[in-house]
């Protein structure tokens, strides 16, 4: 039987191997988030041991973000060339090893260098894992799986925050680094043993025999795979010209993703990183402000998980347009509520702020989840990991920019929070513009 790999995956039942792929990728991304969050969780313990000022850790924390941004693009590029499974294993091995090495650091400079190197692994895991799992997943479940994977890394950070106090009590900060890093290496080896490269990637590399052997082993029937047409220009044959990420055919998708991803991430980072400072300056107690941000974080996870079913129902264009409009409205209303507050809010005001902050975090994260899906389905096999990596890099840049500028925006406004909320509102509107730039939207399930 002659069939493309994507058709074979989508027409047959879900097999144990496919569930294993998704599970292993999710575990790698969860450990990725745990390792990435580790330093932020142990800073107080290191300060107590070394007697240094907390401001000195800014370089170490920023180094991890910088490394992750570079690693997302570089790791995606390497994954498209040498294999997603290979790079998924290499990234887990690399960030696990650097996390374990961090346990032996005795200076802030050493920590910063190790976190920069570890960031390369943190960033490389995402694009390769998402590309690999999405290709092994049937079309009817693909948006749900991508939405699930999009919360793997932040979910890992949440898990790390939950278990860190117990590990610190028993093993100290050095022990926490060893445990997190060792677990990452173990999961990386399991992924290498249990996961296989997709036949579509093997075909794109001209390895037809290996692709057919893998397909026959997994699907249990005689299959002769046809090339995936989306990775070829001008022909559906195996000898066509491969499409690179920066080919003109991808210009609108890449530009739209760049705008939307960076804008959505800026909104989420702005709210979660500067929300406590913002709300306490308007009369909230610290506990009230932390409660608002915690709730927004929970809604961010819920919004990301909702991305799969929402895109199936509405399609990506309507989903992104709705995310833009709803987030913009929430930003404007929240600004109007807190602009003139100068004392602790009453119960009704506090409840309204909870709702609005939750909408901002949840809907912006729904947008991020949708962007992941558009990247995974919009780029061809030949540059899928690179495309996802570029999107993640740009998303991190937007978040870092907001993290660095949030304090200046709050100071710039003096007694007003207009500059801060003005930038957030502009980001929400930018998401709307991206929906018209992107030319590869996902149609609602009923129209497919």
Coordinates of C-alpha atoms in Angstrom, one line a residue:
X1 CA 0.0 0.0 0.0
X2 CA 1.4 3.4 -1.0
X3 CA 0.6 6.2 1.4
X4 CA 2.2 9.2 3.0
X5 CA 3.3 8.9 6.6
X6 CA 0.9 11.6 7.8
X7 CA -2.0 9.7 6.2
X8 CA -0.9 6.5 7.8
X9 CA -0.7 8.1 11.2
X10 CA -4.1 9.9 10.9
X11 CA -6.1 7.0 9.5
X12 CA -5.1 4.3 11.9
X13 CA -5.8 3.7 15.6
X14 CA -3.5 5.3 18.2
X15 CA -0.8 2.8 19.1
X16 CA 1.1 2.3 22.4
X17 CA 4.3 3.5 20.7
X18 CA 2.7 6.9 19.8
X19 CA 1.5 7.3 23.4
X20 CA 5.1 6.5 24.5
X21 CA 6.5 9.2 22.2
X22 CA 4.2 11.9 23.6
X23 CA 4.8 10.8 27.2
X24 CA 8.6 10.8 26.8
X25 CA 8.6 14.2 25.1
X26 CA 6.4 15.6 27.8
X27 CA 8.7 14.2 30.5
X28 CA 11.7 15.7 28.9
X29 CA 10.0 19.1 28.7
X30 CA 8.8 18.9 32.4
X31 CA 12.4 18.1 33.5
X32 CA 13.5 21.0 31.2
X33 CA 11.3 23.3 33.2
X34 CA 12.4 21.9 36.5
X35 CA 16.1 22.4 35.7
X36 CA 15.5 25.9 34.2
X37 CA 13.7 26.9 37.4
X38 CA 16.2 25.4 39.8
X39 CA 18.5 28.4 40.3
X40 CA 15.7 30.8 41.0
X41 CA 14.4 28.5 43.7
X42 CA 17.7 28.1 45.5
X43 CA 19.0 31.7 45.3
X44 CA 18.1 32.4 49.0
X45 CA 20.0 29.3 50.1
X46 CA 23.1 30.3 48.1
X47 CA 22.9 33.9 49.5
X48 CA 22.8 32.5 53.0
X49 CA 25.8 30.2 52.3
X50 CA 28.0 32.6 50.3
X51 CA 27.0 35.9 51.9
X52 CA 26.4 37.7 48.6
X53 CA 23.9 40.3 47.6
X54 CA 20.8 39.1 45.7
X55 CA 21.3 41.6 42.9
X56 CA 24.5 39.8 41.9
X57 CA 22.4 36.9 40.7
X58 CA 20.8 38.9 37.9
X59 CA 23.5 37.8 35.4
X60 CA 23.1 34.2 36.3
X61 CA 19.3 34.3 35.9
X62 CA 19.5 36.3 32.6
X63 CA 22.2 33.9 31.3
X64 CA 19.8 31.0 31.4
X65 CA 17.1 32.9 29.4
X66 CA 19.7 34.1 26.9
X67 CA 21.1 30.6 26.4
X68 CA 17.6 29.1 26.0
X69 CA 16.8 31.6 23.3
X70 CA 19.9 30.7 21.4
X71 CA 19.4 27.0 22.1
X72 CA 15.8 27.1 20.7
X73 CA 17.0 28.3 17.2
X74 CA 20.3 26.4 17.1
X75 CA 18.7 23.2 18.5
X76 CA 15.9 23.3 16.1
X77 CA 18.3 23.8 13.2
X78 CA 20.4 20.8 14.3
X79 CA 17.3 18.7 14.8
X80 CA 16.2 19.2 11.2
X81 CA 19.6 18.1 10.1
X82 CA 20.6 15.4 12.5
X83 CA 17.3 14.1 13.8
X84 CA 14.8 15.2 16.4
X85 CA 15.4 12.1 18.6
X86 CA 19.1 12.7 18.6
X87 CA 18.7 16.4 19.6
X88 CA 16.0 15.6 22.2
X89 CA 18.4 13.2 23.9
X90 CA 21.4 15.6 23.5
X91 CA 19.5 18.5 25.0
X92 CA 18.3 16.4 28.0
X93 CA 21.9 15.1 28.5
X94 CA 23.3 18.6 28.2
X95 CA 21.0 20.5 30.5
X96 CA 21.0 17.6 33.0
X97 CA 24.8 17.6 33.0
X98 CA 25.1 21.4 33.4
X99 CA 22.6 21.3 36.2
X100 CA 24.5 18.7 38.0
X101 CA 27.7 20.6 37.5
X102 CA 26.1 23.7 39.0
X103 CA 26.0 21.8 42.3
X104 CA 29.8 22.2 42.4
X105 CA 29.9 25.9 41.7
X106 CA 31.5 28.1 44.2
X107 CA 31.3 31.5 42.5
X108 CA 28.5 33.5 40.9
X109 CA 30.6 33.7 37.7
X110 CA 30.8 29.9 37.5
X111 CA 27.0 29.6 38.0
X112 CA 26.4 32.2 35.3
X113 CA 28.6 30.3 32.8
X114 CA 26.9 27.0 33.6
X115 CA 23.4 28.4 33.3
X116 CA 24.3 30.0 30.0
X117 CA 25.5 26.6 28.7
X118 CA 22.5 24.8 30.3
X119 CA 20.2 27.3 28.6
X120 CA 21.3 26.0 25.3
X121 CA 19.9 22.6 26.3
X122 CA 16.7 24.1 27.8
X123 CA 16.0 25.9 24.6
X124 CA 16.8 23.0 22.3
X125 CA 14.4 20.5 23.9
X126 CA 11.2 22.4 23.0
X127 CA 11.3 22.7 19.2
X128 CA 12.6 19.1 18.7
X129 CA 10.1 17.6 21.2
X130 CA 7.1 19.4 19.7
X131 CA 8.1 18.6 16.1
X132 CA 8.7 14.9 16.9
X133 CA 5.5 14.4 18.9
X134 CA 3.3 16.3 16.5
X135 CA 4.5 14.1 13.5
X136 CA 3.8 10.9 15.4
X137 CA 0.3 12.1 16.5
X138 CA -2.9 11.5 14.4
X139 CA -4.3 14.7 12.9
X140 CA -7.5 14.5 15.0
X141 CA -5.5 14.7 18.2
X142 CA -2.6 16.9 17.1
X143 CA -3.8 20.2 18.4
X144 CA -4.5 18.7 21.8
X145 CA -1.1 17.1 22.0
X146 CA 0.7 20.3 21.0
X147 CA -1.3 22.3 23.6
X148 CA -0.3 19.7 26.3
X149 CA 3.3 19.9 25.4
X150 CA 3.2 23.7 25.4
X151 CA 2.7 23.6 29.2
X152 CA 5.4 21.0 29.8
X153 CA 8.2 23.4 30.6
X154 CA 6.2 25.9 32.7
X155 CA 4.5 22.9 34.4
X156 CA 7.9 21.6 35.3
X157 CA 8.8 24.9 36.8
X158 CA 5.6 24.7 39.0
X159 CA 6.5 21.1 40.0
X160 CA 10.0 22.2 41.0
X161 CA 8.6 25.1 43.1
X162 CA 6.3 22.6 44.9
X163 CA 9.0 20.0 45.8
X164 CA 12.0 22.3 46.2
X165 CA 11.3 23.2 49.9
X166 CA 11.4 19.5 50.8
X167 CA 14.5 18.8 48.8
X168 CA 16.3 21.8 50.3
X169 CA 15.5 20.7 53.8
X170 CA 16.9 17.2 53.2
X171 CA 19.7 17.7 50.7
X172 CA 20.5 21.4 50.4
X173 CA 20.7 23.4 47.2
X174 CA 23.6 21.4 45.9
X175 CA 21.6 18.2 46.3
X176 CA 18.6 19.7 44.5
X177 CA 20.8 20.5 41.5
X178 CA 22.1 16.9 41.5
X179 CA 18.6 15.3 41.8
X180 CA 17.1 17.5 39.1
X181 CA 20.1 17.0 36.7
X182 CA 20.3 13.3 37.3
X183 CA 16.6 12.8 36.6
X184 CA 17.0 14.7 33.3
X185 CA 19.8 12.5 32.1
X186 CA 17.9 9.4 33.0
X187 CA 14.8 10.5 31.1
X188 CA 17.0 11.5 28.2
X189 CA 18.4 8.0 27.9
X190 CA 14.9 6.5 28.2
X191 CA 13.8 8.7 25.3
X192 CA 16.7 7.6 23.2
X193 CA 15.8 4.0 23.8
X194 CA 12.0 4.2 23.4
X195 CA 11.5 6.8 20.7
X196 CA 12.1 6.5 17.0
X197 CA 12.6 9.2 14.3
X198 CA 9.6 9.8 12.2
X199 CA 9.5 8.2 8.7
X200 CA 8.6 11.6 7.3
X201 CA 11.9 13.0 8.5
X202 CA 13.8 10.0 7.2
X203 CA 12.2 10.4 3.8
X204 CA 13.1 14.1 3.8
X205 CA 16.7 13.0 4.3
X206 CA 16.6 10.4 1.4
X207 CA 16.6 7.4 3.8
X208 CA 13.7 5.6 2.2
X209 CA 14.5 2.1 3.3
X210 CA 14.8 3.2 7.0
X211 CA 11.6 5.1 6.7
X212 CA 9.7 2.1 5.3
X213 CA 11.2 -0.3 7.9
X214 CA 10.1 2.0 10.7
X215 CA 6.6 2.4 9.3
X216 CA 6.1 -1.3 8.9
X217 CA 7.4 -2.0 12.4
X218 CA 5.1 0.6 14.0
X219 CA 1.9 0.0 11.9
X220 CA 2.3 -3.7 11.5
X221 CA 1.5 -3.8 7.8
X222 CA 3.3 -3.6 4.4
X223 CA 3.6 0.1 3.6
X224 CA 5.5 1.9 0.9
X225 CA 5.7 5.5 2.0
X226 CA 5.3 8.4 -0.4
X227 CA 7.1 11.7 0.2
X228 CA 5.3 14.4 2.2
X229 CA 4.3 17.0 -0.4
X230 CA 4.7 20.0 2.0
X231 CA 8.4 19.7 2.1
X232 CA 8.9 19.9 -1.7
X233 CA 8.8 22.7 -4.2
X234 CA 7.5 22.2 -7.7
X235 CA 7.1 18.4 -7.4
X236 CA 5.8 15.7 -5.2
X237 CA 8.7 13.4 -6.1
X238 CA 11.6 12.6 -3.8
X239 CA 14.1 14.6 -5.9
X240 CA 12.4 18.0 -5.5
X241 CA 14.1 21.0 -3.9
X242 CA 13.8 21.2 -0.1
X243 CA 12.2 24.3 1.4
X244 CA 14.3 26.2 4.0
X245 CA 12.9 28.2 6.8
X246 CA 13.7 31.6 5.2
X247 CA 12.3 30.6 1.8
X248 CA 9.8 33.2 0.5
X249 CA 7.0 30.6 0.9
X250 CA 7.4 30.9 4.6
X251 CA 7.8 34.7 4.9
X252 CA 4.3 35.5 6.0
X253 CA 4.1 32.6 8.5
X254 CA 7.4 33.4 10.0
X255 CA 6.7 37.2 10.3
X256 CA 3.2 36.6 11.8
X257 CA 4.5 34.1 14.3
X258 CA 7.3 36.5 15.3
X259 CA 4.8 39.3 16.0
X260 CA 2.2 37.1 17.8
X261 CA 4.6 35.0 19.8
X262 CA 6.7 37.9 21.1
X263 CA 3.6 40.0 21.9
X264 CA 1.8 37.2 23.8
X265 CA 4.9 36.3 25.7
X266 CA 5.5 40.0 26.6
X267 CA 1.9 40.1 28.1
X268 CA 2.4 37.0 30.2
X269 CA 5.9 38.0 31.4
X270 CA 4.8 41.5 32.1
X271 CA 1.9 40.4 34.2
X272 CA 3.7 37.6 36.1
X273 CA 7.1 39.3 36.7
X274 CA 5.9 42.9 37.4
X275 CA 2.4 42.2 38.7
X276 CA 3.3 42.1 42.3
X277 CA 5.2 45.4 42.1
X278 CA 2.4 47.0 40.1
X279 CA -0.4 46.0 42.5
X280 CA 1.4 46.8 45.7
X281 CA 2.1 50.2 44.3
X282 CA -1.7 50.7 44.0
X283 CA -2.5 49.8 47.6
X284 CA -2.7 46.0 47.5
X285 CA -0.9 44.1 50.3
X286 CA 1.9 41.8 49.2
X287 CA -0.2 38.7 49.9
X288 CA -3.1 40.1 47.8
X289 CA -0.7 40.9 44.9
X290 CA 0.9 37.5 45.1
X291 CA -2.5 35.8 45.1
X292 CA -3.5 37.7 42.0
X293 CA -0.4 36.6 40.1
X294 CA -0.7 33.0 41.3
X295 CA -4.2 32.9 40.0
X296 CA -3.1 34.4 36.7
X297 CA -0.4 31.7 36.5
X298 CA -3.0 28.9 37.0
X299 CA -5.2 30.5 34.4
X300 CA -2.2 30.6 32.0
X301 CA -1.8 26.8 32.3
X302 CA -5.6 26.3 31.8
X303 CA -5.6 28.6 28.8
X304 CA -2.7 26.7 27.2
X305 CA -4.4 23.4 27.7
X306 CA -7.6 24.8 26.2
X307 CA -5.7 25.7 23.0
X308 CA -6.2 22.3 21.4
X309 CA -10.0 22.0 21.6
X310 CA -10.6 25.7 20.9
X311 CA -8.6 25.6 17.7
X312 CA -10.4 22.5 16.6
X313 CA -13.7 24.4 17.1
X314 CA -12.9 27.9 15.9
X315 CA -9.8 27.4 13.7
X316 CA -6.5 29.3 14.4
X317 CA -7.5 32.7 12.7
X318 CA -10.7 33.2 14.8
X319 CA -8.9 31.9 17.9
X320 CA -6.1 34.4 17.6
X321 CA -8.4 37.3 16.7
X322 CA -10.5 36.4 19.8
X323 CA -7.4 36.2 22.0
X324 CA -6.4 39.7 20.8
X325 CA -9.8 41.3 21.4
X326 CA -10.4 39.7 24.8
X327 CA -6.9 40.4 26.1
X328 CA -7.0 44.0 24.9
X329 CA -10.4 44.5 26.6
X330 CA -9.1 42.9 29.9
X331 CA -5.9 45.2 29.8
X332 CA -8.0 48.3 29.3
X333 CA -10.5 47.5 32.0
X334 CA -7.8 46.5 34.5
X335 CA -6.0 49.7 33.8
X336 CA -9.1 51.8 34.5
X337 CA -9.7 49.9 37.7
X338 CA -6.2 50.2 39.2
X339 CA -5.2 53.6 37.9
X340 CA -6.8 55.6 40.7
X341 CA -6.4 53.1 43.5
X342 CA -4.3 54.3 46.4
X343 CA -5.5 52.1 49.2
X344 CA -6.2 48.4 49.8
X345 CA -9.1 47.3 47.5
X346 CA -12.4 46.2 48.8
X347 CA -13.6 42.7 48.2
X348 CA -15.5 43.4 45.0
X349 CA -12.5 45.2 43.5
X350 CA -10.1 42.5 44.5
X351 CA -12.4 39.8 42.9
X352 CA -12.6 41.8 39.7
X353 CA -8.8 42.2 39.5
X354 CA -8.5 38.4 40.0
X355 CA -10.9 37.8 37.1
X356 CA -9.2 40.3 34.8
X357 CA -5.7 39.1 35.5
X358 CA -6.8 35.6 35.0
X359 CA -8.3 36.5 31.7
X360 CA -5.1 38.2 30.6
X361 CA -2.9 35.3 31.6
X362 CA -5.2 32.6 30.4
X363 CA -6.1 34.1 27.0
X364 CA -2.6 35.2 26.2
X365 CA -1.4 31.6 27.0
X366 CA -4.2 30.3 24.8
X367 CA -2.7 32.4 22.0
X368 CA 0.8 31.0 22.6
X369 CA -0.6 27.4 22.5
X370 CA -2.3 28.3 19.2
X371 CA 1.0 29.6 17.8
X372 CA 2.8 26.4 18.7
X373 CA 0.1 24.5 16.8
X374 CA 0.4 26.8 13.7
X375 CA 4.2 26.4 13.7
X376 CA 4.1 22.6 14.1
X377 CA 1.5 22.2 11.3
X378 CA 2.5 25.2 9.1
X379 CA 6.2 24.5 8.5
X380 CA 7.3 21.5 6.3
X381 CA 9.2 18.5 7.6
X382 CA 12.4 19.9 6.1
X383 CA 12.5 22.9 8.5
X384 CA 9.9 22.2 11.2
X385 CA 12.1 22.1 14.2
X386 CA 14.0 25.2 13.0
X387 CA 10.7 27.1 12.6
X388 CA 9.5 26.2 16.0
X389 CA 12.9 27.1 17.5
X390 CA 12.8 30.5 15.8
X391 CA 9.3 31.1 17.2
X392 CA 10.5 30.2 20.7
X393 CA 13.5 32.4 20.4
X394 CA 11.4 35.4 19.3
X395 CA 8.9 34.6 22.1
X396 CA 11.7 34.7 24.7
X397 CA 13.0 38.0 23.3
X398 CA 9.5 39.5 23.8
X399 CA 9.4 38.2 27.3
X400 CA 12.9 39.3 28.2
X401 CA 12.2 42.8 26.7
X402 CA 9.2 43.1 29.0
X403 CA 11.0 41.7 31.9
X404 CA 13.8 44.3 31.5
X405 CA 11.5 47.3 30.6
X406 CA 8.6 46.7 33.0
X407 CA 10.3 48.6 35.9
X408 CA 11.2 51.5 33.6
X409 CA 7.6 51.7 32.3
X410 CA 6.2 51.8 35.8
X411 CA 8.7 54.5 36.8
X412 CA 8.1 56.5 33.6
X413 CA 4.5 56.9 34.5
X414 CA 5.2 58.3 37.9
X415 CA 1.9 58.1 39.7
X416 CA 0.2 56.6 36.6
X417 CA 0.4 53.1 35.3
X418 CA -0.6 54.2 31.7
X419 CA 2.8 53.5 30.1
X420 CA 2.9 49.9 31.4
X421 CA -0.7 49.1 30.4
X422 CA -0.3 51.0 27.2
X423 CA 2.5 48.6 26.1
X424 CA 0.4 45.6 27.1
X425 CA -2.5 46.9 25.1
X426 CA -0.3 47.5 22.1
X427 CA 1.0 43.9 22.3
X428 CA -2.6 42.7 22.4
X429 CA -3.4 44.6 19.2
X430 CA -0.2 43.3 17.6
X431 CA -1.6 39.8 17.9
X432 CA -4.6 40.8 15.9
X433 CA -2.4 42.2 13.1
X434 CA -0.5 38.9 12.9
X435 CA -3.7 36.9 12.2
X436 CA -3.9 38.7 8.8
X437 CA -0.2 38.3 8.1
X438 CA -0.1 34.5 8.6
X439 CA -1.2 32.7 5.5
X440 CA -1.3 29.1 6.9
X441 CA -4.1 29.1 9.3
X442 CA -5.7 25.9 10.7
X443 CA -9.3 25.5 9.6
X444 CA -12.0 24.4 12.1
X445 CA -12.4 20.6 12.3
X446 CA -15.8 20.8 10.7
X447 CA -14.3 22.4 7.6
X448 CA -11.4 20.0 7.2

